[in-house]
XYZ file of C-alpha atoms in Angstrom:
426
model
C 81.017 91.564 77.294
C 79.467 88.067 76.232
C 76.036 87.399 77.314
C 75.660 89.903 80.568
C 72.838 89.796 83.220
C 69.813 87.904 82.034
C 67.190 86.947 84.908
C 65.988 88.672 87.922
C 67.747 86.277 90.067
C 71.224 86.716 88.306
C 70.367 90.704 88.672
C 69.999 89.987 92.776
C 72.702 87.793 92.834
C 74.940 90.096 90.950
C 74.037 92.895 93.453
C 74.808 90.848 96.669
C 78.076 89.859 95.194
C 79.338 93.524 94.085
C 78.233 94.880 97.434
C 80.720 92.159 99.334
C 83.329 92.609 96.722
C 84.969 95.783 98.496
C 86.271 93.436 100.969
C 88.921 92.628 98.671
C 89.716 96.149 98.553
C 90.001 96.413 102.320
C 92.295 93.362 102.532
C 94.808 94.799 99.958
C 94.482 98.382 101.680
C 95.680 96.485 104.656
C 98.594 94.436 102.959
C 99.780 98.045 101.285
C 100.028 99.488 105.055
C 101.341 96.299 106.678
C 104.164 96.349 104.058
C 105.427 100.024 104.840
C 107.052 101.326 107.586
C 105.460 102.401 110.840
C 106.292 105.863 110.552
C 104.152 106.134 107.759
C 101.309 103.700 108.306
C 98.607 106.320 109.254
C 99.448 107.968 105.793
C 99.391 104.850 103.873
C 95.870 103.361 105.202
C 94.507 106.891 104.918
C 95.735 107.031 101.597
C 94.030 104.057 100.428
C 90.537 105.712 101.468
C 91.386 109.117 99.991
C 92.479 107.344 96.682
C 89.361 105.488 96.606
C 87.296 108.480 97.036
C 88.837 110.751 94.249
C 88.592 107.805 91.846
C 84.824 107.376 92.495
C 83.869 110.809 91.934
C 86.018 111.510 88.784
C 85.000 108.017 87.563
C 81.194 109.115 88.040
C 81.674 112.460 86.851
C 84.139 111.966 83.707
C 85.307 108.276 83.075
C 82.003 106.805 83.053
C 80.972 108.462 79.883
C 83.923 106.794 78.104
C 83.519 103.011 79.498
C 80.306 102.150 78.071
C 78.684 100.719 80.679
C 75.699 102.818 80.361
C 75.699 102.432 76.631
C 75.589 105.097 74.180
C 77.671 105.947 71.047
C 81.272 105.186 70.253
C 84.541 106.572 68.445
C 85.583 103.801 66.083
C 87.856 103.341 63.264
C 86.846 101.259 60.238
C 89.659 99.211 58.946
C 89.201 96.590 56.218
C 85.659 96.484 56.573
C 85.606 95.853 60.287
C 84.700 98.419 63.153
C 87.517 99.041 65.683
C 85.730 100.570 68.401
C 88.024 102.471 70.429
C 86.143 104.858 73.105
C 82.702 104.891 74.369
C 80.588 107.872 74.340
C 77.923 107.753 77.246
C 75.687 110.142 79.434
C 78.039 112.678 81.117
C 77.886 112.740 84.800
C 75.773 109.744 85.067
C 73.029 111.747 83.499
C 71.246 108.770 82.001
C 71.639 106.540 85.418
C 68.131 106.275 86.394
C 67.012 105.839 83.296
C 69.221 102.747 82.632
C 68.113 99.308 82.510
C 69.075 97.463 85.770
C 71.716 95.193 84.246
C 73.569 98.436 82.946
C 73.207 100.020 86.566
C 75.066 96.746 87.984
C 77.787 96.960 85.335
C 78.439 100.760 86.130
C 78.466 100.020 89.974
C 81.031 96.971 89.482
C 83.414 99.473 87.254
C 83.042 102.043 90.155
C 84.288 99.522 92.409
C 86.604 98.152 89.997
C 88.484 101.810 89.583
C 88.595 102.162 93.253
C 90.374 98.979 93.691
C 92.958 99.466 90.630
C 94.267 103.065 91.958
C 95.161 101.765 95.537
C 97.608 99.457 93.732
C 100.388 101.686 92.787
C 99.651 103.722 96.197
C 101.462 100.350 97.968
C 104.237 100.312 95.602
C 105.020 104.070 96.535
C 104.859 103.485 100.135
C 107.128 105.777 102.224
C 107.997 108.458 99.789
C 104.817 108.864 97.786
C 102.833 112.271 98.390
C 99.342 112.074 99.147
C 98.623 114.744 96.757
C 100.431 113.105 93.875
C 98.534 109.788 94.838
C 95.295 111.941 94.235
C 96.343 113.193 91.105
C 97.482 109.994 89.977
C 94.265 108.679 91.034
C 92.129 111.163 89.014
C 94.114 110.471 85.672
C 93.204 106.691 86.219
C 89.683 107.387 86.683
C 89.222 110.072 84.226
C 90.795 108.228 81.241
C 93.137 105.148 82.080
C 90.760 102.808 83.715
C 87.636 103.734 81.123
C 89.482 103.363 78.197
C 90.865 99.627 79.290
C 87.114 98.971 80.548
C 85.685 99.805 77.296
C 87.904 97.856 75.312
C 87.645 94.887 77.581
C 84.338 94.908 79.283
C 82.228 96.861 76.804
C 82.116 96.960 72.791
C 85.764 97.663 72.193
C 88.002 96.058 69.799
C 89.355 93.443 72.380
C 85.929 92.373 73.254
C 85.120 91.768 69.487
C 88.258 89.907 68.491
C 86.001 86.647 68.383
C 83.334 88.645 66.275
C 85.522 90.282 64.032
C 88.421 87.834 63.447
C 87.133 84.537 64.727
C 89.401 84.751 67.997
C 87.495 82.704 70.576
C 84.978 84.902 72.172
C 87.166 87.815 72.351
C 89.449 88.939 75.094
C 88.097 87.311 78.487
C 88.411 88.801 81.607
C 85.496 88.163 84.040
C 86.876 89.088 87.182
C 89.308 92.187 86.268
C 92.703 90.302 86.006
C 93.304 93.159 83.082
C 90.991 96.110 83.679
C 91.949 96.144 87.402
C 95.131 94.021 88.444
C 97.405 94.004 85.015
C 96.486 97.969 84.688
C 97.033 98.509 88.587
C 100.469 96.658 88.394
C 101.474 98.658 85.419
C 100.651 101.632 87.034
C 102.804 100.653 90.116
C 105.571 99.739 88.050
C 105.359 103.346 86.323
C 105.071 104.875 89.521
C 108.301 103.342 91.055
C 110.306 104.472 87.983
C 109.188 107.863 88.807
C 109.774 108.201 92.378
C 112.807 106.024 92.788
C 113.652 103.867 95.553
C 113.544 104.352 99.236
C 116.502 106.149 100.480
C 119.368 103.567 101.751
C 117.649 100.508 99.843
C 120.165 100.441 97.347
C 123.539 101.629 98.933
C 125.835 100.134 96.432
C 125.449 98.718 93.140
C 124.474 95.232 93.009
C 123.229 95.114 96.858
C 119.800 95.629 98.367
C 119.005 96.342 101.979
C 116.432 94.627 103.455
C 113.416 97.088 104.415
C 110.989 94.530 106.285
C 107.189 95.820 106.615
C 106.055 96.958 109.905
C 103.267 94.687 110.664
C 103.115 91.193 109.316
C 99.601 90.837 111.321
C 98.080 93.377 109.050
C 99.684 91.642 105.846
C 97.891 88.031 106.527
C 95.136 89.215 108.027
C 94.371 91.725 104.578
C 95.008 88.359 102.907
C 92.701 86.284 104.804
C 89.982 89.337 104.156
C 90.745 89.631 100.727
C 89.878 86.044 99.793
C 86.125 86.691 101.058
C 86.252 89.688 98.325
C 87.705 88.094 95.680
C 85.022 85.221 95.583
C 82.515 87.659 95.804
C 84.098 89.668 93.169
C 85.053 86.674 90.722
C 81.319 85.570 91.022
C 80.088 88.961 90.358
C 81.931 89.500 87.266
C 80.844 86.026 85.897
C 77.221 86.857 86.453
C 77.775 90.611 85.199
C 79.927 90.020 81.865
C 79.182 86.414 80.998
C 75.636 85.641 82.421
C 77.298 82.081 83.234
C 74.928 81.208 86.032
C 75.668 77.505 85.811
C 79.262 78.092 87.028
C 79.034 80.234 89.910
C 79.672 77.793 92.380
C 82.746 76.426 90.545
C 83.955 80.294 90.007
C 83.960 80.578 93.787
C 85.740 76.893 94.361
C 88.302 77.973 91.731
C 89.041 80.896 93.308
C 90.028 79.281 96.707
C 92.022 76.435 94.980
C 94.071 78.932 92.810
C 94.695 81.012 96.208
C 95.521 77.847 97.821
C 97.870 76.422 95.488
C 99.564 79.751 95.017
C 100.122 79.631 98.834
C 101.108 76.241 99.123
C 103.803 76.694 96.338
C 104.929 79.979 97.995
C 105.613 78.537 101.020
C 107.364 75.262 99.610
C 109.505 77.591 97.690
C 110.566 80.036 100.355
C 111.337 77.285 102.751
C 113.448 75.456 100.113
C 115.407 78.798 99.481
C 115.569 80.403 102.788
C 115.081 77.625 105.168
C 111.898 79.272 106.599
C 108.810 80.513 104.757
C 108.445 84.446 104.679
C 105.332 85.734 105.803
C 105.172 88.787 103.331
C 106.285 86.607 100.195
C 103.507 84.248 101.178
C 101.078 86.671 101.558
C 102.109 88.092 98.125
C 101.876 84.563 96.536
C 98.381 84.316 98.097
C 97.289 87.523 96.508
C 98.828 86.319 93.328
C 96.682 83.092 93.133
C 93.646 85.192 93.597
C 94.595 87.860 91.067
C 95.218 84.903 88.627
C 91.759 83.463 89.187
C 90.356 86.707 88.494
C 90.903 85.956 84.508
C 90.310 81.852 84.788
C 87.981 80.954 87.770
C 84.938 81.636 85.813
C 86.594 79.699 82.619
C 88.362 76.610 83.752
C 87.839 73.660 85.646
C 89.196 72.750 89.373
C 92.136 71.184 88.321
C 93.198 74.132 86.083
C 92.617 76.349 88.591
C 94.659 74.411 91.127
C 97.397 74.338 88.452
C 97.200 78.003 87.539
C 97.334 79.302 91.249
C 100.423 76.660 91.941
C 102.346 78.606 89.114
C 101.263 82.170 90.177
C 102.727 81.335 93.539
C 105.817 79.641 92.547
C 106.812 82.480 90.505
C 105.983 85.062 93.005
C 109.473 85.002 95.048
C 111.196 84.674 91.912
C 109.819 87.919 90.329
C 110.386 89.724 93.522
C 113.886 88.938 93.530
C 114.358 89.662 89.969
C 112.714 93.200 90.559
C 114.662 93.993 93.662
C 118.207 92.203 92.696
C 118.211 92.508 88.941
C 116.411 95.695 88.260
C 116.890 97.349 91.451
C 113.099 98.257 91.629
C 111.606 98.904 95.189
C 108.234 97.972 95.409
C 107.319 97.416 98.967
C 103.954 96.070 98.636
C 105.026 93.762 95.895
C 102.126 95.154 93.993
C 104.324 94.685 90.573
C 104.751 90.968 91.091
C 101.236 89.975 92.812
C 99.187 92.233 90.582
C 100.942 92.689 87.144
C 102.988 89.171 86.919
C 100.020 87.340 88.582
C 97.408 89.103 86.233
C 99.307 88.543 83.202
C 100.032 84.686 84.096
C 96.291 84.101 84.511
C 95.329 86.127 81.303
C 97.598 83.828 79.248
C 96.577 80.645 81.305
C 92.824 81.292 80.616
C 93.386 81.184 77.083
C 95.095 77.854 77.695
C 92.440 76.133 79.335
C 89.340 77.906 78.455
C 87.320 76.484 75.569
C 86.787 78.045 72.140
C 88.814 78.225 68.869
C 91.990 80.490 69.008
C 91.017 81.696 72.876
C 94.804 81.662 73.547
C 95.432 84.205 70.797
C 92.917 86.149 71.672
C 94.274 86.237 75.067
C 97.741 87.221 73.838
C 96.462 89.818 71.757
C 94.841 91.571 75.042
C 98.302 91.080 76.934
C 99.823 92.730 74.169
C 97.882 95.426 74.181
C 98.288 96.391 77.939
C 101.718 96.174 77.742
C 102.032 97.933 74.137
C 99.463 100.679 74.509
C 98.716 101.188 78.413
C 102.408 100.936 79.710
C 103.550 103.834 77.916
C 100.181 105.782 77.790
C 100.448 105.537 81.648
C 104.246 106.809 81.554
C 103.631 109.633 79.335
C 100.560 110.878 81.513
C 102.140 110.062 84.785
C 105.566 111.786 83.507
C 103.871 115.096 82.635
C 101.825 115.207 85.834
C 104.986 114.542 87.976
C 106.164 117.741 86.389
C 102.738 119.209 87.624
C 102.441 117.454 91.112
C 105.757 116.205 92.148
C 105.396 112.424 93.276
C 108.462 112.208 95.406
C 108.152 113.766 99.202
C 111.339 115.818 99.882
C 114.455 114.189 101.524
C 113.347 115.762 105.204
C 109.950 114.315 104.909
C 111.033 111.026 103.944
C 113.466 111.063 106.931
C 110.941 111.990 109.398
C 108.211 109.671 108.259
C 104.953 110.418 106.209
C 102.959 110.343 108.872
C 104.509 113.515 110.590
C 105.377 115.418 107.254
C 101.713 115.094 106.027
C 99.565 114.238 108.769
C 101.063 115.715 111.593
C 101.339 112.931 113.771
C 102.114 109.221 113.562
C 99.985 106.141 113.634
C 101.771 104.701 116.984
C 102.414 107.940 118.969
C 103.237 105.694 122.334
C 106.106 103.919 120.594
C 109.470 105.735 119.995
C 110.237 105.161 116.259
C 114.013 105.039 115.714
C 115.645 106.220 112.440
C 116.922 103.970 109.728
C 120.544 103.649 109.987
C 120.727 104.676 106.314
C 119.978 108.288 107.655
C 122.555 108.467 109.941
């Protein structure tokens, strides 16, 4: 955290933007639903809401104590005369919320929305086979420990945020829009979730081959992407105000968000048109989201041309990473979250170090990326592997065959239509 909220006008603007930010969550929820199968659509959309509710409650009761948003003490290691702050120790169950200053309350509100966003990212990757109970358990673990730890390190007084003060690396690890705390963390969690639940039945019938399983509703996907743009511009502006206090670049932050998304979409449309002869709706939407994710790291830090370049690269790598994951690594990610959120975030964080002013800022960003991959990836895998033993992640074969709607909700999203079985089940 650099300067934080400073004036009444910034407080008001920050609150308005934070209240608009959940439109990004709603957009991604629609994308998650549209890219899944029709027989699991109701479970997918309801699951987004349920996971958000679980995450908000658990974070309020437990996780907020460790994130540092309301201040308090911390757990630290003193090495070579430097303090490495590892974990916040704030009020329990928001007991100090009413007595906190308004900027601290706004920081906490933004963190609550952030954890709600992070938990729905892996839900989309586990579509059509991830049980709702398991999704709720995973969301609870993320909200209680994983997200608060990342938020403290990056957005509060943790060791990543103080890299500038302690080691002269720029102004510390920068993540004003949540590219690391929300999207990289959510994308890493999505990767771990897919590793644990495995691919959908019939996705990889023979080694080296992949069966196309297109999403059931392209309209949901494209409309969700449009809706996400509105929330993302608000989110990036809110992050700039809340974590950086950079009031003079707020208009440019909104512009950069749009430029990054537009550049990404143009690049994905062009690349898929060349490779496949026609643009692909789901890949283009994932490219659009990848541009938005990349902007979360850089929109408040770079100029318009830099934002456009960052978006173009994010959109260009989207179909390439999707193919790498599916064809080379046999990773079944229906929502494309690993690509758009994890890969887009890591690129955006790296690019922010290239374009942002400040001595050694790129090195600070690289250290932060290394922490995400070297600490949080194994931590999430360990916790989820243990959790899978307690609450099995994957639905049983009969449940997957009939669809998650009938199996877990007792009714389908589209009861007036006959939904045929996949060839892979015959």
